[in-house]
Amino acid sequence: MRHDPAPGRPVTRRGLLAAAAALPAAALLPGCSDGRRRSAGGRITLRFQSLAWQQDSLKVNKQLVAAWNRQHPDIRVQYVQGAWPTVHDQLLTSFEGGEAPDIIHDASDDLADFAYGGDLADLTALIPPRLKRDIPQRSWDTGTFNGRIHGVPFLQEPRVLIANRAELHRSGVRIPTPEHPWTWPEFEEAAQRLTRGTTYGIAWPLKEPVSATLNLALSTGGQIFHRRSDGKVEVRFDTADQRVPRTIHDQVNVHRSASRTTLGMGGSDTLPGFFAGRYAMVPLGFSYRQQIAQQAPRGFDWTVLPAPKGTALDQGVSPQTLSIAEDCPYKEEAMAFIDFFLSPPNMVRLALGDWLLPTGQEALKDPALRVARYDWATGTALAASLRSAPAQSVRGYPEWKDKIATPGLQEYYSGAIGLDTLRKRLVEDGNLVLARYQR
Amino acid sequence: MNATERADGSHPRSVPPGAADVRTPRRRKGSPRRHLTPRRTATRTGQYAALLGYLAFLAFPLLWLLSTAFKPPRELGSLHPTWIPEAPTLDNFRQAFAQQPLAAAAGNSLLAAAVSALLAILLATPMAYVLARVRNRLSRAATGWVVISQAFPLVLVIIPLFLILKGLHLVDSRIGLIMVYVVWSLPFALWMLTGYVRAVPRELEEAAAMDGAGRLRTLVSVTAPLLAPGIVATALFAFITAWNEFFFALVLLKSPEKQTLPVVLTHFLGAEGVADLGPLAASALLATLPSLLLFAVIQRRITGGMLAGAVKS
């Protein structure tokens, strides 16, 4: 071991350390801007956060933004990619931090907190007459909170029955159409006739049972959330509300025409079993057709059937929406972009890219959405029966759903509890939750 | 007895005292071969079987990811999936790169992870040295606080942290994110390094001092080399923590050009748990590669370092 350090070496080491510390700092310098480039040389920049995620949909979104930027050099739109699973948390903190995108893509059932919290602009007076006329009132209702429009609904998804056509023909059941759908008793009977050997008539993927149950319950007149004359909302679980849950419960536990194992699955999880002939029908969102078209074995013949009808064919939906942040200083320009983005031809492209239905009446008339291929025509015929999901404007709904309804319905569908216990939980426990939000 | 001399009088090999030798000891010439009794054989077989099962359990997700990344959509929808893709394809990788800015996101992740790991080490090493060498009430309290700080869940700190960073104009800033990563990994890094420093015999430093080395000289020439395995292991921990981190990056970064890889991976997910499984698996596989490579390259040093921190000298 040497006794004396070489003269000057500590200095060298310090120098090295300083250089090492400076390197990362230097690398970070270009990232120090705050990212809110609002105006540059008279040109404004709007940030559009899109949640498009499928290949075709992404392409269309980016193409439309590029087309807008070509046509409007003074109002540049910057495409920002968001994601469905994280959009709520991301928006929540963005609003808090004053860093929210100007134009926001989301779903109508996610808007309530932001709309009531003053984070989203009131679009009522900004919406151009063409766009207002094109989208029907039942769809506007989905983006309206306290009488103010906070989201422009543009894509919607009915829940349909995707069926194995060979099994349908073998069983001899009547094939339902949008004009002559099955009634709920007919549906129950069809599921029983389709059940044979190791094949179940139906597989309910109910990992998230609440929205499926509530939305389908509209067909039997079920509301579950009832608005009183004083404006407050209360939960009820009356006969009309019980019809759909009881059907699912009986199919699983009494008739054995529905698979028990799929109750805990998501929609995609049931597809391998569907392709393998384990289930003759699967209730899924309309957009699952894309996954089925991509993944189904060659020669597998499938079809789309309308959901069963009760007193009406109605069902609840929570359309995808476009909103404008309250903080956005260029709301009119942002609305001009939305108007461009949702022009009828563009809405058709967006719908085809996402395998969903447009809300615009003009877009719905487009021949591309009325073809028999992939049963587009069946979905388009159902568009008129889509209503605002019963729960979407109810404050406290997310907590009711997570703490009360999801476990309650899961236990009921699996046969662990009866209808009375379920009713008690949904109503008594549920109203306690809602009361906290309505003081 | 010299500090570097062993109790049995033999001299140490080139393995640093801080790093335990994990190699199986060689049988000495002339020593009798140990025969395994049937009972020992059964025990050993059971141990290997358990180890194999554990390895399979650990490897399963990675192997499944590897398999999925090369499968075409039709094989992804099969009820009886195979380990080896029947018609392997690179389409998932092509699609993943075409859809999302994976390379840029990986660059962002690399920058955040490397810088935060470096800063965490630069801060934690001297702090750990002091905590290990200075024994008083304050150091004990500091060590206790470090351990307690590990108990705070992420959701508890995210909102206050966000507000603090907002006040400092460090939201949507790489510097802000790196600061958070450093703070987040620092307590555990400190705790790990303190163990490594304690494993370095104090007598070595005393011997260096007796030979005339100054404090800094001792630290640089004696202590630091012995701490190297521990520093590498701790740096790796800090790097991987930051590389995999999702929630802070999601909440703190808003600009698309700054997003990190875990955040970009969520762009392959749709609503209600639907996923573009092929491209997602391909991207996730690529995202795991840096961690795997790092572990593969410096695995031996890490093992030594970890064991060094685990035993008392």
XYZ file of C-alpha atoms in Angstrom, chain A residues 1-6 9-10 13 17 20-21 24 27-28 30-35 37 47 52-55 58 62 78-86 89-90 93-94 96-99 159 208 211 266-268 271-273 275-276 278 288 291-298, chain B residues 73-80 95 98-101 111 115 118-119 122 158 162-163 166 169 171-175 178 204 207-214 216-217 220 222 246-247 250-259 263 266-277:
134
model
C 0.000 0.000 0.000
C 1.339 3.377 -0.931
C 1.675 5.911 1.860
C 0.963 9.072 -0.014
C -1.702 9.717 -2.473
C -0.334 11.021 -5.758
C -5.294 12.887 -7.889
C -8.110 13.968 -5.563
C -11.359 12.548 -9.050
C -17.258 13.297 -10.312
C -20.284 12.562 -14.122
C -22.838 14.715 -12.328
C -27.053 13.549 -16.797
C -28.831 15.180 -21.100
C -31.918 16.448 -19.370
C -33.740 19.680 -23.629
C -36.571 18.231 -21.551
C -36.955 21.198 -19.272
C -39.604 23.076 -21.215
C -43.062 22.987 -19.697
C -44.640 21.576 -22.841
C -46.641 25.686 -26.339
C -53.340 18.975 -27.927
C -57.495 4.901 -30.310
C -55.556 1.684 -29.849
C -56.382 -0.723 -32.643
C -54.209 -0.586 -35.749
C -54.948 4.585 -34.849
C -53.582 10.139 -37.185
C -50.885 17.737 -31.825
C -51.805 14.071 -31.518
C -51.278 12.723 -27.996
C -51.706 9.044 -27.299
C -53.717 8.041 -24.231
C -54.878 4.621 -23.058
C -58.260 3.337 -21.962
C -57.134 1.561 -18.770
C -55.418 4.639 -17.368
C -56.215 8.682 -13.374
C -54.235 10.409 -16.057
C -53.890 14.484 -12.359
C -53.675 16.409 -15.634
C -54.982 19.109 -11.142
C -51.633 19.967 -12.666
C -53.038 22.320 -15.288
C -51.560 20.080 -17.959
C -74.137 -5.499 -26.792
C -67.418 -6.767 -14.975
C -72.581 -2.389 -16.840
C -63.588 -11.010 -19.675
C -65.047 -11.070 -23.171
C -61.800 -12.032 -24.933
C -63.374 -16.655 -27.464
C -61.098 -19.740 -27.481
C -63.973 -21.765 -25.975
C -64.162 -21.173 -31.390
C -63.750 -24.692 -29.982
C -67.809 -25.117 -26.027
C -65.416 -7.917 -30.624
C -61.037 -9.990 -32.719
C -63.246 -12.841 -33.894
C -62.516 -12.079 -37.547
C -58.777 -12.161 -36.795
C -58.672 -15.139 -34.461
C -61.445 -17.516 -35.539
C -60.202 -20.734 -37.116
C -60.612 -20.927 -40.890
C -53.736 -14.058 -34.237
C -55.362 -17.411 -34.998
C -53.036 -19.240 -32.625
C -53.734 -16.672 -29.918
C -57.407 -17.630 -30.047
C -56.819 -21.352 -29.717
C -58.365 -23.261 -26.819
C -55.319 -25.544 -26.744
C -47.065 -3.944 -35.869
C -45.530 0.774 -36.485
C -48.236 1.615 -33.947
C -46.295 3.088 -31.064
C -43.015 4.974 -30.596
C -32.414 7.862 -19.488
C -29.659 8.697 -14.297
C -26.503 6.793 -10.788
C -27.811 9.546 -8.535
C -23.941 8.688 -5.499
C -48.648 10.225 -5.064
C -47.715 15.601 -7.378
C -48.623 18.846 -5.630
C -46.453 21.056 -9.446
C -42.924 23.330 -12.009
C -44.704 18.128 -13.596
C -44.222 16.879 -17.161
C -40.486 17.142 -16.660
C -37.897 14.403 -16.926
C -36.012 16.008 -14.069
C -35.919 11.299 -12.054
C -9.026 -3.218 6.995
C -4.756 -1.233 8.847
C -4.762 1.234 5.959
C -4.711 4.118 8.406
C -1.791 2.536 10.233
C 0.012 2.301 6.900
C -0.441 6.070 6.594
C -3.408 6.325 4.243
C -5.645 9.320 4.743
C -10.224 9.641 1.559
C -7.419 7.388 0.376
C -11.237 5.109 -2.315
C -9.676 0.047 0.328
C -45.434 2.816 -14.348
C -47.640 4.924 -12.095
C -48.207 7.990 -16.019
C -49.156 10.696 -13.565
C -46.163 13.005 -13.896
C -45.409 12.983 -17.610
C -47.930 14.478 -20.000
C -46.061 15.087 -23.245
C -46.052 12.095 -25.580
C -42.399 12.555 -26.466
C -41.431 12.071 -22.807
C -43.456 8.937 -22.082
C -46.764 3.787 -20.133
C -50.698 0.389 -22.085
C -51.504 1.870 -25.478
C -51.997 -1.677 -26.714
C -54.891 -2.100 -24.277
C -58.494 -1.242 -25.020
C -61.461 -0.747 -22.755
C -62.767 -3.576 -20.551
C -59.493 -5.483 -20.577
C -59.386 -6.118 -24.314
C -55.813 -6.177 -25.594
C -53.972 -6.251 -28.863
C -52.246 -9.307 -27.486
